[in-house]
CSV table of C-alpha atoms in Angstrom, one decimal:
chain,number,residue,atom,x,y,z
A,1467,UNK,CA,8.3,-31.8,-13.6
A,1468,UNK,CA,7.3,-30.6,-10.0
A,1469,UNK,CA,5.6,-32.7,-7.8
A,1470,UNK,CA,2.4,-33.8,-7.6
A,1471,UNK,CA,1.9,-31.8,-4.0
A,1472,UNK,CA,3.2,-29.0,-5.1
A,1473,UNK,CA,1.0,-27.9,-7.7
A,1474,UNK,CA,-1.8,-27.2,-5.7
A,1475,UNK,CA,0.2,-25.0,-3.1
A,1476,UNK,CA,-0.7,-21.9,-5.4
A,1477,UNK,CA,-4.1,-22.6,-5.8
A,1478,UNK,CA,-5.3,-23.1,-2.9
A,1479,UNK,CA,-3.4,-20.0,-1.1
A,1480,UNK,CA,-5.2,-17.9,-4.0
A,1481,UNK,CA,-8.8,-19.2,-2.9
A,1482,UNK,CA,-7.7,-18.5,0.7
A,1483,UNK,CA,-6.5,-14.9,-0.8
A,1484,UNK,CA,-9.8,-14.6,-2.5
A,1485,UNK,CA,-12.0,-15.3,0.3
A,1486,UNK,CA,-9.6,-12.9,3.0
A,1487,UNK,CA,-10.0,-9.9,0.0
A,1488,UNK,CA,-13.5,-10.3,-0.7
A,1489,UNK,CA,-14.5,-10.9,3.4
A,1490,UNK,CA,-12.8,-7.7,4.4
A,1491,UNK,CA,-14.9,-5.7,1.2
A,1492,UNK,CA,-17.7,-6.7,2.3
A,1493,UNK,CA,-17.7,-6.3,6.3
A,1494,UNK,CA,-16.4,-2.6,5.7
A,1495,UNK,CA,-19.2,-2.1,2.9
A,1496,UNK,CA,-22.1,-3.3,5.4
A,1497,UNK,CA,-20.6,-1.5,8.2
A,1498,UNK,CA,-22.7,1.1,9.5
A,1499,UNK,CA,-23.7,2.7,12.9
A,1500,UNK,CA,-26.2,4.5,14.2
A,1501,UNK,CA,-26.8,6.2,18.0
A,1502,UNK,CA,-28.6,8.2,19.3
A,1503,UNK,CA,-26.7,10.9,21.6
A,1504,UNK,CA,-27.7,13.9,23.7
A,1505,UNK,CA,-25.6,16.0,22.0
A,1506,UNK,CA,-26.4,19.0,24.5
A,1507,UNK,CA,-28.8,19.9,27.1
A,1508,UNK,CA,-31.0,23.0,27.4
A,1509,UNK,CA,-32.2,23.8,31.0
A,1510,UNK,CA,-33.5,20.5,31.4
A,1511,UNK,CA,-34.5,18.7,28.6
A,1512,UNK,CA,-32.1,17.0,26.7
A,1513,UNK,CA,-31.5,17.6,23.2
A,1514,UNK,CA,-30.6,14.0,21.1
A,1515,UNK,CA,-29.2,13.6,17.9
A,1516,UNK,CA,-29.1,10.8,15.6
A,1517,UNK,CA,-25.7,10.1,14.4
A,1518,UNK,CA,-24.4,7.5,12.1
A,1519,UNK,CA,-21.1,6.4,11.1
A,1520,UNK,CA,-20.8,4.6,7.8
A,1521,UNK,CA,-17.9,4.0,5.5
A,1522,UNK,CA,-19.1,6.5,2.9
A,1523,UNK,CA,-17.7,9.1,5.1
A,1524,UNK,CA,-14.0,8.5,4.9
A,1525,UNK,CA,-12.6,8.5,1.7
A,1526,UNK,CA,-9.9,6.3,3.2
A,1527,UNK,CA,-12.8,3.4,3.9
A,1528,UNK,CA,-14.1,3.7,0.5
A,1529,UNK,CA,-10.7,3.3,-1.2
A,1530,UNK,CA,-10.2,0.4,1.1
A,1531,UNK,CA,-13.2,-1.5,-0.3
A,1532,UNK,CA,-12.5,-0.6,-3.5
A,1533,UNK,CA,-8.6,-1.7,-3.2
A,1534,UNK,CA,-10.2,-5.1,-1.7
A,1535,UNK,CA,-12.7,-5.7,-4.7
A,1536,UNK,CA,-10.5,-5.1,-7.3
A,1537,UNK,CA,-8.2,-7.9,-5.4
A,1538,UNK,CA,-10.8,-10.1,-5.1
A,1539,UNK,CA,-12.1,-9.8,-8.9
A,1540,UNK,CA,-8.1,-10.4,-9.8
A,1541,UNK,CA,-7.8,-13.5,-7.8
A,1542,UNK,CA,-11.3,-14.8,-9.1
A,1543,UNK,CA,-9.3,-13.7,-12.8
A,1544,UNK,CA,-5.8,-15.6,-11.6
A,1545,UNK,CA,-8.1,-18.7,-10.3
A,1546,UNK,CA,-9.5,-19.2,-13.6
A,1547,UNK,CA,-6.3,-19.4,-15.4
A,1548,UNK,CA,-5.0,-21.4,-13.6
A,1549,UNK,CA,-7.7,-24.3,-14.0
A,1550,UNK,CA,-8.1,-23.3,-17.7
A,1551,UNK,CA,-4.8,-22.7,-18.7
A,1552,UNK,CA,-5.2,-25.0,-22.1
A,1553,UNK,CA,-7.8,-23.0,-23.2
A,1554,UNK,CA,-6.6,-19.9,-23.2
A,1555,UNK,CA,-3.6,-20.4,-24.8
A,1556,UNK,CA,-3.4,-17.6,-27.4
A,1557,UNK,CA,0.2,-17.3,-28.6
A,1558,UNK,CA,0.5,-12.7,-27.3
A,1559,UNK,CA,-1.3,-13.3,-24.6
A,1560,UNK,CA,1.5,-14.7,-22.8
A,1561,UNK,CA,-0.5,-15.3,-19.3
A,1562,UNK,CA,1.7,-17.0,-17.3
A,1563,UNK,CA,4.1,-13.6,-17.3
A,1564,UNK,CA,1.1,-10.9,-17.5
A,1565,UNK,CA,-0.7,-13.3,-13.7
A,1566,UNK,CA,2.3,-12.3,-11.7
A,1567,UNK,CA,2.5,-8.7,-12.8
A,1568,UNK,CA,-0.4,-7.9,-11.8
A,1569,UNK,CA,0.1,-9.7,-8.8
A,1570,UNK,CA,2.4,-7.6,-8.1
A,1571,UNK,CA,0.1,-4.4,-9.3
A,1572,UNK,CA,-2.4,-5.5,-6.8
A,1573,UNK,CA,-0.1,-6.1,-3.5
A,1574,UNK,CA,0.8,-2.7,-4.1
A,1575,UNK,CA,-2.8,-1.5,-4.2
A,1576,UNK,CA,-4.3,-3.8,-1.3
A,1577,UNK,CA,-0.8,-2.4,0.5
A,1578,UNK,CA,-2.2,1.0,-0.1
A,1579,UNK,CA,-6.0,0.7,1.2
A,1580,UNK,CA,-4.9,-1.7,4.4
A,1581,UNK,CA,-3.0,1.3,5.5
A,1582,UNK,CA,-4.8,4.3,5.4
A,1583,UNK,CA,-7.6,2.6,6.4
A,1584,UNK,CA,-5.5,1.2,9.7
A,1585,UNK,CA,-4.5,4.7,10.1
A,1586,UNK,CA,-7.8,6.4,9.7
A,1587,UNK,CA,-8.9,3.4,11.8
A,1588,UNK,CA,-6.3,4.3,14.6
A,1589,UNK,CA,-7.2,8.4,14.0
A,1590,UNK,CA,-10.7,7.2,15.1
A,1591,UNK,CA,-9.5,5.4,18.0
A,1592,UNK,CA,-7.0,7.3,19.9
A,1593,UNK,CA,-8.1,10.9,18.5
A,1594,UNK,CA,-5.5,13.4,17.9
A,1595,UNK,CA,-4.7,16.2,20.9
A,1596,UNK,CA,-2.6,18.4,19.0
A,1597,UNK,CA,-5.0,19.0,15.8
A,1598,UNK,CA,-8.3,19.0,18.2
A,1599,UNK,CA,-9.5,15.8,16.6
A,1600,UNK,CA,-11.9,14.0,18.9
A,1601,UNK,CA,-11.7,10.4,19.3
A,1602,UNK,CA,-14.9,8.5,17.9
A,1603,UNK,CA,-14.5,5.1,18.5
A,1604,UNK,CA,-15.5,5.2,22.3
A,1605,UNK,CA,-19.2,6.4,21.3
A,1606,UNK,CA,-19.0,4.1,17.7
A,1607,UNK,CA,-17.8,1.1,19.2
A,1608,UNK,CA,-19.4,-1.5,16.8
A,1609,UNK,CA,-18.2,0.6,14.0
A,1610,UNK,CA,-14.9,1.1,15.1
A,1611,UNK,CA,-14.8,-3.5,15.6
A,1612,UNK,CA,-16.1,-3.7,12.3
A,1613,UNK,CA,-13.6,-1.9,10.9
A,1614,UNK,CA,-10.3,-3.8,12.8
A,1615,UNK,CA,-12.1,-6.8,11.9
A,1616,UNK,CA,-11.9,-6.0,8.2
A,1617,UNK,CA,-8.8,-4.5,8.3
A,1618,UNK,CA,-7.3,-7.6,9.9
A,1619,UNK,CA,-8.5,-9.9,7.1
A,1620,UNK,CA,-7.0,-7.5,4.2
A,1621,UNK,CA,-4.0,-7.8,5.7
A,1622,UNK,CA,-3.7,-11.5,5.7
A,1623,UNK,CA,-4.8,-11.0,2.4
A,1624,UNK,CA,-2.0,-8.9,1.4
A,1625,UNK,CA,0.4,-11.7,3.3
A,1626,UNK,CA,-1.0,-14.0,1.1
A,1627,UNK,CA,-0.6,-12.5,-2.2
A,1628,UNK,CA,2.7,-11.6,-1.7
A,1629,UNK,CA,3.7,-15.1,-1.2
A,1630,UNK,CA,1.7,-16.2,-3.8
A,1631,UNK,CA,3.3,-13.1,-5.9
A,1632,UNK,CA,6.8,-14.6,-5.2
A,1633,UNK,CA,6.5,-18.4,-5.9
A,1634,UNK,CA,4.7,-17.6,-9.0
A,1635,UNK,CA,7.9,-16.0,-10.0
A,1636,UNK,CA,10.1,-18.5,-8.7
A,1637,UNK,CA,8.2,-21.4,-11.0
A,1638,UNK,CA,8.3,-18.6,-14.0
A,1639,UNK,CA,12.4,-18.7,-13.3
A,1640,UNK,CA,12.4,-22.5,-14.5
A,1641,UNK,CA,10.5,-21.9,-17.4
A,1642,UNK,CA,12.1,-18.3,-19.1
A,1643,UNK,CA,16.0,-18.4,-17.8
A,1644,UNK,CA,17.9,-15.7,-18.8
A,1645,UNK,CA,21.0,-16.7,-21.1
A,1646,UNK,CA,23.9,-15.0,-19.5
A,1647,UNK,CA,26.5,-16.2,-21.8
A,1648,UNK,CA,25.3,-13.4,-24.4
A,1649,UNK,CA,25.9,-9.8,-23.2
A,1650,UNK,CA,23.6,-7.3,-24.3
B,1026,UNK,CA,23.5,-9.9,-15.5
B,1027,UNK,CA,25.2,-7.3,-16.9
B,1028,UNK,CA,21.7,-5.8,-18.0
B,1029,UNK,CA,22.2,-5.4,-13.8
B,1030,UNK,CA,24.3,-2.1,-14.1
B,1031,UNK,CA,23.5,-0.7,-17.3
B,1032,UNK,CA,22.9,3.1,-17.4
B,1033,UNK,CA,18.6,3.4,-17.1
B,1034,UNK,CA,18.7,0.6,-14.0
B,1035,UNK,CA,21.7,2.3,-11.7
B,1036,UNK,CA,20.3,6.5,-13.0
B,1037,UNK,CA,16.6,4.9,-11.9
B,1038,UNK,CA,18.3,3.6,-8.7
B,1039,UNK,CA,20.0,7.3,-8.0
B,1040,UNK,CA,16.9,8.8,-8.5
B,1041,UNK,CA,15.0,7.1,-6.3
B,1042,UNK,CA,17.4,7.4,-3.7
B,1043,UNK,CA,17.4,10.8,-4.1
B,1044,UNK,CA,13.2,10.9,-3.7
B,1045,UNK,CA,13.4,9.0,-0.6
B,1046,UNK,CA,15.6,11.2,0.7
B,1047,UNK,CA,13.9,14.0,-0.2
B,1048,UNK,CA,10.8,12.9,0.9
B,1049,UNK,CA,12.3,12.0,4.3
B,1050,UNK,CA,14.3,15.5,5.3
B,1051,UNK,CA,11.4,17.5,4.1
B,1052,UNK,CA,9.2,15.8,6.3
B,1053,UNK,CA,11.6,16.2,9.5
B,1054,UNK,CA,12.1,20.0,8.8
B,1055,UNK,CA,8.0,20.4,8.5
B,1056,UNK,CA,7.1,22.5,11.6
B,1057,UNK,CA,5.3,25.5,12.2
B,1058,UNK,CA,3.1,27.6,14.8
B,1059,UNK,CA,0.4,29.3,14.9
B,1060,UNK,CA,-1.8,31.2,17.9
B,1061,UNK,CA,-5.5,30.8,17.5
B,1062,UNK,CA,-7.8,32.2,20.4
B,1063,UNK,CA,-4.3,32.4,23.1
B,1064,UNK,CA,-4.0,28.5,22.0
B,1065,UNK,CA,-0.3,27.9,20.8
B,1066,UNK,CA,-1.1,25.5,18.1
B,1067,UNK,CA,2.0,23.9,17.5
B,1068,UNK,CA,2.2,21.7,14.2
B,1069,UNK,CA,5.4,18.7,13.8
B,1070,UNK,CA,5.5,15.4,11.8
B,1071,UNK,CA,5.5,13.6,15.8
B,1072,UNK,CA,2.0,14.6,15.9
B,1073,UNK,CA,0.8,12.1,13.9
B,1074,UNK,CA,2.0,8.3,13.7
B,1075,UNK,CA,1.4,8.2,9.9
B,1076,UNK,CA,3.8,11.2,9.0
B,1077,UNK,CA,6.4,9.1,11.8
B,1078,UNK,CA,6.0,5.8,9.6
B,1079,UNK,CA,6.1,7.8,6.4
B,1080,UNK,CA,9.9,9.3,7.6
B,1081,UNK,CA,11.0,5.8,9.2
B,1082,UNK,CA,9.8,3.9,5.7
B,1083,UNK,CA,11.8,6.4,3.8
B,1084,UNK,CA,14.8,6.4,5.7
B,1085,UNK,CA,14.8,2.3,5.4
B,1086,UNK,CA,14.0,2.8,1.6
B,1087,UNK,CA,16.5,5.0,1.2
B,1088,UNK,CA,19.0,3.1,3.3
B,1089,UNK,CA,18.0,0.2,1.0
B,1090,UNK,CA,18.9,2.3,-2.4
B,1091,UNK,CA,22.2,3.3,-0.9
B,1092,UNK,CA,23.0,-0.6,-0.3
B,1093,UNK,CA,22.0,-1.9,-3.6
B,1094,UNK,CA,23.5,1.0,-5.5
B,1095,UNK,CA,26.9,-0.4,-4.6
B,1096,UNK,CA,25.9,-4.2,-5.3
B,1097,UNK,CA,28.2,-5.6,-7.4
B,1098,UNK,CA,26.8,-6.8,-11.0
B,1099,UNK,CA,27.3,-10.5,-10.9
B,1100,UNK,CA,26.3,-11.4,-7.5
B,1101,UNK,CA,23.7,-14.1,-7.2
B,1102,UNK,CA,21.9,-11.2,-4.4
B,1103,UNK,CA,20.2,-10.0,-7.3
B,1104,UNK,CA,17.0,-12.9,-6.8
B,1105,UNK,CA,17.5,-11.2,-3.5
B,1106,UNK,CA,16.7,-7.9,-4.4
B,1107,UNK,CA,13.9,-8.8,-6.7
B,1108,UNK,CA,12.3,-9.9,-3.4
B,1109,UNK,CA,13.1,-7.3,-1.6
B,1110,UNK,CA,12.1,-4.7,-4.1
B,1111,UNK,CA,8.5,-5.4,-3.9
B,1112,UNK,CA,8.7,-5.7,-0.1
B,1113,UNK,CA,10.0,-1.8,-0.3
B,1114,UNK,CA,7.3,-1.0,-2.9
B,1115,UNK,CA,4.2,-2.0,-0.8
B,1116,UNK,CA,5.4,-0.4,2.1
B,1117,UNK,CA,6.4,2.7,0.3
B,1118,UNK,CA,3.1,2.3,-1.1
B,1119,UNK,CA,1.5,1.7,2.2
B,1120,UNK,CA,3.5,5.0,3.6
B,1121,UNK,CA,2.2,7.6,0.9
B,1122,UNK,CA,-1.6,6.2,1.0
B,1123,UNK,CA,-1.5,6.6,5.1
B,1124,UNK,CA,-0.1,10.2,4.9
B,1125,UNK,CA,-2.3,11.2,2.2
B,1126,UNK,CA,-5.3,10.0,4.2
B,1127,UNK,CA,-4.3,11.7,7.1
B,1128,UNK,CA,-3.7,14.9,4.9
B,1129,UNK,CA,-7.1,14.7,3.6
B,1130,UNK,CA,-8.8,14.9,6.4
B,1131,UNK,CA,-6.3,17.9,7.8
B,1132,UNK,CA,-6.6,19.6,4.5
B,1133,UNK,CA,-10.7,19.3,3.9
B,1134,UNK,CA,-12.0,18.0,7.8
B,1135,UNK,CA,-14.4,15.6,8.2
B,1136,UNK,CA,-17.9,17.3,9.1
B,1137,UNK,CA,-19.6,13.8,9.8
B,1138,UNK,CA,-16.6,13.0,12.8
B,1139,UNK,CA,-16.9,16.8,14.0
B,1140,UNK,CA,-12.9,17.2,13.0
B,1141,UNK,CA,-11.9,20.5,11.6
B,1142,UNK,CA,-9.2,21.4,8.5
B,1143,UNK,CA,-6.1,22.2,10.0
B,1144,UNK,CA,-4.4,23.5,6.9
B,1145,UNK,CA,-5.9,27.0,7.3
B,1146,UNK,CA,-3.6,27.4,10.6
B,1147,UNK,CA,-0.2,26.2,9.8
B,1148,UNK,CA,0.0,26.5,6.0
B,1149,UNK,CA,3.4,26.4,5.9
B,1150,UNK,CA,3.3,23.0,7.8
B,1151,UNK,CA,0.5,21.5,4.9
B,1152,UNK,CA,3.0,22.4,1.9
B,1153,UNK,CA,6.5,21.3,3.3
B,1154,UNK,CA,3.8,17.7,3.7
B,1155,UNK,CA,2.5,18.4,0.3
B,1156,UNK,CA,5.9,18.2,-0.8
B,1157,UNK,CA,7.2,15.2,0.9
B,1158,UNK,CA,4.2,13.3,0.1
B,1159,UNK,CA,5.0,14.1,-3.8
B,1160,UNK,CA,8.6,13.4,-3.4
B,1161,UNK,CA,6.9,10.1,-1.4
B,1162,UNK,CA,4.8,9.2,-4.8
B,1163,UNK,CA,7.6,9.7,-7.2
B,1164,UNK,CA,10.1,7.2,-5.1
B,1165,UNK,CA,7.1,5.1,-5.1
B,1166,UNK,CA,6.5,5.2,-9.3
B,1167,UNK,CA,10.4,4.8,-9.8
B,1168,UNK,CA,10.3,1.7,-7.2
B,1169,UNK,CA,7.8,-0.2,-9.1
B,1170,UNK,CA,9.8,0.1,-12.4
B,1171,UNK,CA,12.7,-1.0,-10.8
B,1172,UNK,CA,11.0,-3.6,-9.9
B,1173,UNK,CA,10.1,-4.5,-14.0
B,1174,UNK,CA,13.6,-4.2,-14.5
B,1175,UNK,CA,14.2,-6.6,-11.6
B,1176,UNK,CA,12.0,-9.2,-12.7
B,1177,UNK,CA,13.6,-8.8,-16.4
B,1178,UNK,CA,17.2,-9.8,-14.2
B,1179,UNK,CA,15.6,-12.9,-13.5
B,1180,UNK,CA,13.0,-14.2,-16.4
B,1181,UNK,CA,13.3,-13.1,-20.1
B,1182,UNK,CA,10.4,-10.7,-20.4
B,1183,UNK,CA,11.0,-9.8,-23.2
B,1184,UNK,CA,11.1,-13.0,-25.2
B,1185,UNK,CA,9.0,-14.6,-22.8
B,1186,UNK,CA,7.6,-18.3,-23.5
B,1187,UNK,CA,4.0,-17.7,-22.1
């Protein structure tokens, strides 16, 4: 039987997982922007604009909140088997195998919406010369902050899950071995 | 182990190599020109850092296939790969949702940032990246089943004790 320690490493990384997932949602849901520019002037009176920059636009942003609820409803899902194991113990459900599956489901997922968002993210910042794209991040810069910021904390939420994804797998190894001595 | 090297595991392995590299040489041949208004509007994968990480994370995925096509079927490496296979997948993953986003937005603009579709320009440029990205999608799908059949290598899922 493992240690007493070492039952909790799992756990705890998954509320850590939970909260990264769930923070980085949320900050790119609320993020929103809005200036007022002089977008161009006639003789001499200024003519403004109101601009805003919210998430909505991008379909890469809304994917990545998406990707990042979905991980946070799966570790909320993964948390409360693991404290109620005993009482969900149906004999096809088979939980401990179906948890690290879709573990490895969701990396993939969270993988996807950290990295178009990042690139979209880095699109916005730098601009691109050769297409004519126009940088927006010098005009949107609380927006653009917003953004890393929740971009940063999806990715240590993908760090974690991955590690989480692999020592669930390395305890399933103990309990499931394959027996090699039969050859299929 | 033996399951290792049986036929659907090493013809799932060939085809993914073959998708990756697919996906990687028809992304470095993508190139073409176009004069709008006396602009030369000249359209490569370097232009964009997304399509240069999409060709680098195929070339390692496919360097990757080429290595553990030839792994011999008893070695212990195998844990190893099971690792390593979902390393491959995310980033694969990761590659194909970057390029896509950046497709989007060359395909259908984005009127709120004031950026214009590029696709109506260089249309041969937007399909060879269509084509790549599909190629791109399908090593990604093949990865992630090689990754089931990974994970059976290691624990029984079939007759799993849950």
């Amino acid at each position: 039987m493992a240690k007493k320690p070492k039952v909790w490493v799992v756990p705890v990384l998954r509320v850590v997982a939970f909260f990264a997932t769930v923070a980085a949602a949320i900050v790119m849901a609320l993020n929103k922007q809005t200036k007022t520019m002089v977008v161009a002037t006639i003789g001499s009176t200024p003519i403004k604009a109101t601009l805003t920059a919210k998430f909505q636009h991008t379909p890469a942003f809304v994917f990545f909140v998406i990707a990042n609820a979905i991980a946070g409803v799966h570790n909320l899902f993964a948390l409360a088997v693991e404290f109620f194991r005993k009482k969900f113990n149906f004999k096809g459900l088979r939980l401990l195998i179906i948890v690290p599956i879709l573990d490895m489901m969701i990396v993939a997922l969270v993988s996807a919406g950290v990295s178009s968002a990042a690139f979209m993210g880095e699109l916005g910042r730098n601009g691109n010369s050769h297409a004519r794209w126009n940088k927006i991040c010098d005009k949107f810069d609380t927006f653009c902050d917003h953004g890393s910021g929740a971009i940063i904390a999806s990715l240590v939420g993908l760090l974690l899950l991955m590690i989480i994804n692999v020592i669930s797998i390395l305890n399933l190894r103990k309990l499931n071995p394959i027996d090699r001595s039969v050859v299929p | 182990m033996a399951m290792a090297k049986c036929i659907p595991t090493f013809a799932l392995r060939l085809m993914a190599l073959g998708a990756t590299i697919s996906a990687t040489i028809v992304m470095v041949t993508s190139h073409d020109s176009a004069t709008v208004l006396n602009l030369k509007f000249d359209a490569k994968y370097t232009n964009s850092p997304s399509f240069k990480y999409f060709v680098i994370i195929n070339a390692i995925a496919s360097g990757y296939g080429l290595i553990t096509l030839f792994l011999p079927s008893k070695s212990s490496l195998w844990r190893l790969v099971l690792v390593l296979d979902l390393v491959i997948l995310s980033l694969l993953d990761s590659t194909i949702s970057a390029a896509l986003a950046i497709g989007y937005v060359g395909k259908k603009g984005n009127t709120h940032a004031g950026w214009l579709p590029i696709c109506g320009q260089v249309p041969k440029f937007c399909d060879r990246v269509t084509g790549a990205l599909i190629s791109g999608f399908i090593a990604a799908i093949i990865y992630f089943l090689l990754l089931l059949y990974s994970l059976h290598n290691v624990i029984n899922l079939l007759n799993a004790k849950a």
